[in-house]
Protein backbone atom coordinates (compact mmCIF):
# COMPACT_ATOMS: atom_id res chain seq x y z
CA UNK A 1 -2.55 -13.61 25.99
CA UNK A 2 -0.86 -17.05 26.20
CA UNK A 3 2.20 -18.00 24.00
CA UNK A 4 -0.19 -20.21 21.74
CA UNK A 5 -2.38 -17.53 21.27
CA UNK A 6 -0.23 -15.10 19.94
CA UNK A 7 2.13 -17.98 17.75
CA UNK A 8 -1.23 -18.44 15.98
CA UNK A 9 -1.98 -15.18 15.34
CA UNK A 10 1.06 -14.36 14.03
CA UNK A 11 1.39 -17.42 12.06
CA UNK A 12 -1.71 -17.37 10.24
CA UNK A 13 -1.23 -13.59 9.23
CA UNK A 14 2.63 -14.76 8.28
CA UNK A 15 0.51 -17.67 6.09
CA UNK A 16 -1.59 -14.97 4.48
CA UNK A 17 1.16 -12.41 3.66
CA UNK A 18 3.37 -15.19 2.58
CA UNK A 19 0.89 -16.21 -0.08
CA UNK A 20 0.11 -12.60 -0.81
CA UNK A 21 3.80 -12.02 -1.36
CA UNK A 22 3.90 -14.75 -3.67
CA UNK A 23 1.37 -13.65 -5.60
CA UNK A 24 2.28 -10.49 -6.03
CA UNK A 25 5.87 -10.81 -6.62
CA UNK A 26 6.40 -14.11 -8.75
CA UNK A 27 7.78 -13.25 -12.34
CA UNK A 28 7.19 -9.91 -11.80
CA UNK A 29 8.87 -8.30 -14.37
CA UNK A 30 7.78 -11.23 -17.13
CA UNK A 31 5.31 -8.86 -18.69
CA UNK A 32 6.02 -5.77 -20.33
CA UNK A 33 5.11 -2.81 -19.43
CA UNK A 34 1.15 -2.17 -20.39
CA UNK A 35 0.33 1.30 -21.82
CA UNK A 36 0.21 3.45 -18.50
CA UNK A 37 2.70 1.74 -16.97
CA UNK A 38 4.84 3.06 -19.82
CA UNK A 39 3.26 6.64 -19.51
CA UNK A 40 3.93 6.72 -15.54
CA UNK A 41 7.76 5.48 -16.73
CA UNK A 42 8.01 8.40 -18.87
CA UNK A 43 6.98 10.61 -16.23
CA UNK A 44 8.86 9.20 -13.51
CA UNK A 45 11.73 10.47 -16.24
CA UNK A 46 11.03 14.17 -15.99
CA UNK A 47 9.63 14.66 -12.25
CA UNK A 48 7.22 17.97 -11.93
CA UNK A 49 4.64 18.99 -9.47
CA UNK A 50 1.46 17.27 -11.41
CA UNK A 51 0.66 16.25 -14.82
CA UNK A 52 -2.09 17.29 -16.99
CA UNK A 53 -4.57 14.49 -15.91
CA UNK A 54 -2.97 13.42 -12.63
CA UNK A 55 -0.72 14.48 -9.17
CA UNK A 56 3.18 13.55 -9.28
CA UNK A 57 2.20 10.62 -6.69
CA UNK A 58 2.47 7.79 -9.40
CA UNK A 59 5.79 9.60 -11.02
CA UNK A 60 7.66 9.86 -7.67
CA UNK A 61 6.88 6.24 -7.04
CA UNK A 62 7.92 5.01 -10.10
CA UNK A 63 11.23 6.82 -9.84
CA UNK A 64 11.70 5.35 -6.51
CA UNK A 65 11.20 1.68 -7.57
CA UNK A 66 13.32 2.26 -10.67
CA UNK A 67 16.22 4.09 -8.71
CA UNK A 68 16.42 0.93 -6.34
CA UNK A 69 15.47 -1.82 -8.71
CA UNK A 70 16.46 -1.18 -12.13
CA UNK A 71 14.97 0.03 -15.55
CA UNK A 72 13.46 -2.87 -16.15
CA UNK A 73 9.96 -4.69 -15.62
CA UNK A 74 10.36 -6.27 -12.54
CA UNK A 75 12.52 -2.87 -11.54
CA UNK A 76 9.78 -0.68 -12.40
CA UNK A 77 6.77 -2.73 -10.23
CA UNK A 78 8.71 -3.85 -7.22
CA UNK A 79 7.83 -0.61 -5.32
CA UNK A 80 3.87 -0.97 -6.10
CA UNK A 81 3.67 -4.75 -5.28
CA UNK A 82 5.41 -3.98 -1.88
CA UNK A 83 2.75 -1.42 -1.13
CA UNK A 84 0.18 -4.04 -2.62
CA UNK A 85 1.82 -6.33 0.46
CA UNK A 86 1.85 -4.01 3.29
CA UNK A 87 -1.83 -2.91 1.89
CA UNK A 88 -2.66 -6.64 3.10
CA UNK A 89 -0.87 -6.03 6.50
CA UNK A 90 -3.17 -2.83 7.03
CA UNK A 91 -6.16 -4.43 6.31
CA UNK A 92 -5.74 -6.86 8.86
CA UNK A 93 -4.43 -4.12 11.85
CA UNK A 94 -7.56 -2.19 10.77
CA UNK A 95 -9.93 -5.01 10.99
CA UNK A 96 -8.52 -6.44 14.18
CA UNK A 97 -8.64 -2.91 15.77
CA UNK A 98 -11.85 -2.21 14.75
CA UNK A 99 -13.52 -5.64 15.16
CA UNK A 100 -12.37 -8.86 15.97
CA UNK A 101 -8.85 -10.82 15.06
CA UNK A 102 -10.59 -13.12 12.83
CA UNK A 103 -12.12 -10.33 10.96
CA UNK A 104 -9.27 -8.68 10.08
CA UNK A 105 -7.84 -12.02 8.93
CA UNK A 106 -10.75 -12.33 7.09
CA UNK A 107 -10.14 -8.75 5.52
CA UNK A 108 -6.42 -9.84 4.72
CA UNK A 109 -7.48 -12.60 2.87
CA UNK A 110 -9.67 -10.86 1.19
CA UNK A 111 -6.87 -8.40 -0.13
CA UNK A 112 -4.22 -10.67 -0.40
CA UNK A 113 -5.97 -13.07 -2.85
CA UNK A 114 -8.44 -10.62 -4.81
CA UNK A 115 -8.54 -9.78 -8.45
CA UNK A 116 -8.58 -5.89 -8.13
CA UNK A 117 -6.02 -6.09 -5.58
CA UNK A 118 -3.66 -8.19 -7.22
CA UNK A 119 -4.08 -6.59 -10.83
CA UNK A 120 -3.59 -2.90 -9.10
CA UNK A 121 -0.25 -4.45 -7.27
CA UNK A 122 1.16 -6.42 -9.86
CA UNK A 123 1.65 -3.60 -12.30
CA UNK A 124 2.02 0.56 -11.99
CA UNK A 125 -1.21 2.19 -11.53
CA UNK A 126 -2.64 5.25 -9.18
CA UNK A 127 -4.85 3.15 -7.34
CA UNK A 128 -2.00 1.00 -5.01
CA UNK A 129 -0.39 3.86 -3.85
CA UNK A 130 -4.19 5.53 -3.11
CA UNK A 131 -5.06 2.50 -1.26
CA UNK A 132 -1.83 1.96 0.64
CA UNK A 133 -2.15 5.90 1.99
CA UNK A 134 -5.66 5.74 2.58
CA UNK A 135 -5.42 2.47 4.59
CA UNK A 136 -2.00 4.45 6.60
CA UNK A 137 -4.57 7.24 7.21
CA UNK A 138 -7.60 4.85 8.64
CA UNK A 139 -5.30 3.14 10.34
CA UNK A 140 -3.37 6.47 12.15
CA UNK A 141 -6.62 8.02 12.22
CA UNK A 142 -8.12 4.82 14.73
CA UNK A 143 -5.63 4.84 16.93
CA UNK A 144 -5.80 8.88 17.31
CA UNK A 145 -9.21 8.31 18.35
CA UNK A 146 -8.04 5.85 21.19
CA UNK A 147 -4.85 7.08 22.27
CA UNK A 148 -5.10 8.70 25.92
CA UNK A 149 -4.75 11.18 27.34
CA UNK A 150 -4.66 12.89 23.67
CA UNK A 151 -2.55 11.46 20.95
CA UNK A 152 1.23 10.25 20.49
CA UNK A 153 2.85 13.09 18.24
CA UNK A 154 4.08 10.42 15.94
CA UNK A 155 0.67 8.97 15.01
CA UNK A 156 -0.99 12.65 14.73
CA UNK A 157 2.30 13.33 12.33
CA UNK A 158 1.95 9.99 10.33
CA UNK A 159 -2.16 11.05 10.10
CA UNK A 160 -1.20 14.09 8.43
CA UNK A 161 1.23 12.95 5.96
CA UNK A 162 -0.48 9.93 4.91
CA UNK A 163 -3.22 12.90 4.57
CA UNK A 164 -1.26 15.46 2.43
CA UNK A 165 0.51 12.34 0.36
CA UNK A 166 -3.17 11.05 -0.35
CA UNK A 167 -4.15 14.14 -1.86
CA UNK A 168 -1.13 13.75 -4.30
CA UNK A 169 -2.31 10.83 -6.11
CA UNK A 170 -5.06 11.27 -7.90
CA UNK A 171 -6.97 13.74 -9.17
């Protein structure tokens, strides 16, 4: 693969996860905090193994974003519009392993720039975390599949955990 080749690639995927960056991160905090938002706060306040209607997946994050970033808006989102991001860089490994480069572009854009993607990354929901894990999974899963002789122990560990993590996030 020539020099050009590869500046392009990268630099278009840069382009898209710039702009998804941007979109996901610009006056974050602005807002406050919508109704389960403030309910996955609350929990994030009193950690336990699962909550009446769903795992400790959403808690733990939230607690991690706040412990880093501060009690506030922007404090309390940070860690689920970073996972909204690298959801965007997933997309596009998975596409462009499974397909073609320009259809995992394609796929990036897709995520980088849509609705559902951008709502679920912008503020504290279950379903960023779910997709970020299940995309890890996909993504370990692949490459186990094409990995010879058998699998790197790293990639069958990463399967597995991105496994047993998915299964604590929602109900």
């Amino acid at each position: 693969m020539s020099k050009q080749t590869v500046l392009r690639k990268w630099a278009s995927l840069g382009a898209v996860l710039l702009v998804g960056a941007g979109l996901r991160f610009w006056r974050l905090g602005d807002l406050a905090l919508i109704g389960d938002e403030s309910y996955y706060w609350l929990w994030s306040r009193h950690l336990d193994w699962a909550y009446f209607d769903h795992p400790a997946g959403v808690a733990v994050l939230t607690w991690l974003s706040t412990a880093l970033g501060g009690e506030g808006e922007a404090g309390t989102r940070w860690v689920n519009a970073l996972l909204g991001l690298l959801c965007i860089l997933l997309t596009y490994l998975l596409g462009e392993r499974m397909f073609s480069r320009k259809v995992g572009l394609f796929a990036a854009i897709a995520v980088a720039i849509g609705a559902p993607y951008l709502v679920t990354s912008r503020f504290v929901y279950t379903d960023a975390l779910q997709l970020f894990l299940l995309l890890a999974n996909l993504y370990c899963f692949w490459r186990m599949t094409e990995e010879r002789p058998r699998p790197y122990l790293a990639t069958a560990i990463a399967w597995g955990l991105s496994l047993a993590l998915l299964f604590n996030t929602k109900y």
